[in-house]
Amino acid sequence: MKARLGIALALFATPATASAQVVSTLNPLYQSVRGFLIQSAEQMPAENYSFKPVGTVRTFGEIIGHLANESYLMCSAAQGAKNPKEAEDFEKATEKAALVVAIKAALAYCDPLYAMPDKAFMGQVELFGTKTTKLGVLAGNLTHDNEHYGNIITYLRIKGLVPPSSQGAGM
């Protein structure tokens, strides 16, 4: 993940690379995947939170926990703040109810960042020892969320469930 994120960070490392209307571009994309992640966490039956298609990948619950961990990590970095959940590891949680709460809270923690004024996106921060802009961090977070939503789609389909993005409900 750090390698892919490094590319995104490099693209947004200086204010000169960003254009106006960041909020109107980034926020709808974030709101879409945000909704898909929450709906997926709610939709998957509790007994399938321990499901993984093969032994070498995360369980469904571990993916949800991982997304919660990474949302706190990246969004705290975008704020230039200490991760408020650094001591917790949601990827180790196994109960659906706790993981649904965790992903909702983590995404809610990120929400204000995707709605900040365009000029604020150019603020300099550090992530993984690399100086970048808030925009770079949030673009990386959005990419990460979408990558894992792709995993989630596969898990849902294997279990005979229709992913939220295929249910026809506009996000």
Short mmCIF file of C-alpha atoms in Angstrom, two decimals:
data_model
loop_
_atom_site.label_atom_id
_atom_site.label_comp_id
_atom_site.label_asym_id
_atom_site.label_seq_id
_atom_site.Cartn_x
_atom_site.Cartn_y
_atom_site.Cartn_z
CA MET A 1 0.00 0.00 0.00
CA LYS A 2 2.81 2.43 0.81
CA ALA A 3 4.16 2.21 -2.75
CA ARG A 4 0.79 3.07 -4.33
CA LEU A 5 0.22 5.79 -1.77
CA GLY A 6 3.68 7.18 -2.52
CA ILE A 7 2.65 7.75 -6.12
CA ALA A 8 -0.49 9.59 -5.03
CA LEU A 9 1.48 11.65 -2.53
CA ALA A 10 4.02 12.62 -5.19
CA LEU A 11 1.27 13.81 -7.52
CA PHE A 12 -0.12 16.12 -4.88
CA ALA A 13 3.08 17.12 -3.09
CA THR A 14 2.98 20.77 -4.10
CA PRO A 15 0.13 23.26 -4.21
CA ALA A 16 0.90 24.01 -7.88
CA THR A 17 -0.35 20.57 -8.94
CA ALA A 18 -3.88 21.07 -7.64
CA SER A 19 -6.67 22.93 -9.33
CA ALA A 20 -9.69 24.79 -8.06
CA GLN A 21 -12.95 23.11 -7.08
CA VAL A 22 -11.33 20.27 -5.16
CA VAL A 23 -14.30 19.84 -2.84
CA SER A 24 -16.77 19.57 -5.70
CA THR A 25 -14.57 16.88 -7.26
CA LEU A 26 -13.30 14.84 -4.30
CA ASN A 27 -16.24 14.97 -1.88
CA PRO A 28 -18.81 13.19 -4.10
CA LEU A 29 -16.32 10.39 -4.80
CA TYR A 30 -15.65 10.03 -1.09
CA GLN A 31 -19.36 10.15 -0.20
CA SER A 32 -20.03 7.38 -2.72
CA VAL A 33 -17.43 4.92 -1.45
CA ARG A 34 -18.24 5.91 2.15
CA GLY A 35 -21.84 4.84 1.61
CA PHE A 36 -20.82 1.62 -0.14
CA LEU A 37 -18.48 0.65 2.71
CA ILE A 38 -21.09 1.26 5.42
CA GLN A 39 -23.83 -0.51 3.46
CA SER A 40 -21.52 -3.47 2.82
CA ALA A 41 -20.60 -3.75 6.49
CA GLU A 42 -24.29 -3.68 7.41
CA GLN A 43 -25.35 -6.03 4.61
CA MET A 44 -22.91 -8.88 5.27
CA PRO A 45 -24.44 -11.33 7.77
CA ALA A 46 -22.59 -11.61 11.09
CA GLU A 47 -21.72 -15.26 10.48
CA ASN A 48 -19.80 -14.24 7.34
CA TYR A 49 -17.52 -11.72 9.02
CA SER A 50 -14.99 -14.56 9.49
CA PHE A 51 -15.23 -15.54 5.80
CA LYS A 52 -12.24 -15.34 3.49
CA PRO A 53 -12.15 -16.89 0.01
CA VAL A 54 -8.65 -18.34 0.49
CA GLY A 55 -6.32 -18.70 3.43
CA THR A 56 -3.90 -16.00 2.27
CA VAL A 57 -6.28 -13.01 2.43
CA ARG A 58 -8.07 -11.08 5.16
CA THR A 59 -11.48 -12.08 6.44
CA PHE A 60 -14.38 -9.80 5.58
CA GLY A 61 -14.28 -8.47 9.15
CA GLU A 62 -10.54 -7.84 8.96
CA ILE A 63 -11.05 -5.76 5.81
CA ILE A 64 -13.67 -3.62 7.57
CA GLY A 65 -11.36 -3.26 10.58
CA HIS A 66 -8.42 -2.42 8.33
CA LEU A 67 -10.45 0.31 6.64
CA ALA A 68 -11.34 1.79 10.03
CA ASN A 69 -7.67 1.74 11.10
CA GLU A 70 -6.48 3.35 7.89
CA SER A 71 -9.20 6.00 7.90
CA TYR A 72 -8.12 7.18 11.34
CA LEU A 73 -4.44 7.03 10.37
CA MET A 74 -4.80 8.96 7.12
CA CYS A 75 -7.40 11.47 8.23
CA SER A 76 -5.48 12.32 11.40
CA ALA A 77 -2.39 12.86 9.19
CA ALA A 78 -4.46 15.14 6.92
CA GLN A 79 -5.39 17.14 10.00
CA GLY A 80 -1.79 17.23 11.20
CA ALA A 81 -3.05 15.58 14.38
CA LYS A 82 -2.27 12.50 16.43
CA ASN A 83 -4.31 9.44 15.49
CA PRO A 84 -7.06 9.32 18.15
CA LYS A 85 -7.40 5.53 17.76
CA GLU A 86 -3.69 4.68 17.45
CA ALA A 87 -3.85 2.30 20.42
CA GLU A 88 -6.76 0.36 18.92
CA ASP A 89 -6.57 -2.26 16.19
CA PHE A 90 -10.00 -2.71 14.65
CA GLU A 91 -8.63 -5.38 12.33
CA LYS A 92 -8.50 -7.69 15.36
CA ALA A 93 -12.20 -7.19 16.15
CA THR A 94 -14.40 -10.12 15.16
CA GLU A 95 -17.97 -9.06 15.97
CA LYS A 96 -20.07 -7.48 13.24
CA ALA A 97 -21.73 -4.97 15.58
CA ALA A 98 -18.38 -3.61 16.79
CA LEU A 99 -16.97 -3.41 13.27
CA VAL A 100 -20.03 -1.60 11.88
CA VAL A 101 -19.68 0.96 14.67
CA ALA A 102 -15.93 1.23 14.01
CA ILE A 103 -16.23 1.84 10.26
CA LYS A 104 -19.03 4.37 10.73
CA ALA A 105 -17.04 6.27 13.36
CA ALA A 106 -13.83 6.20 11.32
CA LEU A 107 -15.54 7.52 8.23
CA ALA A 108 -17.35 10.18 10.28
CA TYR A 109 -13.93 11.24 11.56
CA CYS A 110 -12.86 11.81 7.93
CA ASP A 111 -16.06 13.54 6.78
CA PRO A 112 -15.11 17.16 7.63
CA LEU A 113 -11.84 16.86 5.76
CA TYR A 114 -13.54 16.11 2.46
CA ALA A 115 -15.71 19.20 2.88
CA MET A 116 -13.02 21.72 3.84
CA PRO A 117 -12.50 24.83 1.70
CA ASP A 118 -10.43 24.23 -1.43
CA LYS A 119 -7.57 26.39 -0.20
CA ALA A 120 -7.22 24.23 2.93
CA PHE A 121 -6.48 21.15 0.80
CA MET A 122 -3.10 22.67 -0.06
CA GLY A 123 -1.93 22.71 3.56
CA GLN A 124 1.31 20.77 4.05
CA VAL A 125 1.28 17.65 6.23
CA GLU A 126 3.37 14.51 6.66
CA LEU A 127 2.38 10.89 6.07
CA PHE A 128 4.72 7.90 6.29
CA GLY A 129 7.65 10.30 6.59
CA THR A 130 6.77 12.10 3.36
CA LYS A 131 5.75 15.74 3.17
CA THR A 132 2.67 16.21 1.05
CA THR A 133 -0.54 18.18 0.93
CA LYS A 134 -3.79 17.37 2.67
CA LEU A 135 -5.12 16.73 -0.82
CA GLY A 136 -2.44 14.08 -1.37
CA VAL A 137 -3.33 12.28 1.83
CA LEU A 138 -7.07 12.39 1.16
CA ALA A 139 -6.63 11.25 -2.44
CA GLY A 140 -4.58 8.34 -1.09
CA ASN A 141 -7.28 7.54 1.45
CA LEU A 142 -9.96 7.63 -1.23
CA THR A 143 -7.89 5.32 -3.43
CA HIS A 144 -7.35 2.94 -0.53
CA ASP A 145 -11.06 2.85 0.29
CA ASN A 146 -11.94 2.07 -3.32
CA GLU A 147 -9.31 -0.65 -3.58
CA HIS A 148 -10.77 -2.43 -0.59
CA TYR A 149 -14.34 -1.88 -1.71
CA GLY A 150 -13.31 -3.91 -4.75
CA ASN A 151 -12.29 -6.74 -2.40
CA ILE A 152 -15.57 -6.41 -0.51
CA ILE A 153 -17.58 -6.71 -3.73
CA THR A 154 -15.97 -10.10 -4.36
CA TYR A 155 -16.70 -11.31 -0.83
CA LEU A 156 -20.33 -10.22 -1.07
CA ARG A 157 -20.83 -11.87 -4.46
CA ILE A 158 -19.27 -15.15 -3.29
CA LYS A 159 -21.84 -15.13 -0.50
CA GLY A 160 -24.66 -14.53 -3.00
CA LEU A 161 -25.18 -10.88 -2.05
CA VAL A 162 -25.51 -7.93 -4.43
CA PRO A 163 -22.97 -5.18 -3.63
CA PRO A 164 -24.42 -1.76 -2.79
CA SER A 165 -22.95 -0.23 -5.95
CA SER A 166 -24.94 -2.74 -8.05
CA GLN A 167 -28.24 -2.34 -6.22
CA GLY A 168 -29.34 0.67 -8.25
CA ALA A 169 -29.76 2.98 -5.28
CA GLY A 170 -28.10 6.24 -6.31
CA MET A 171 -25.40 7.41 -3.98
#
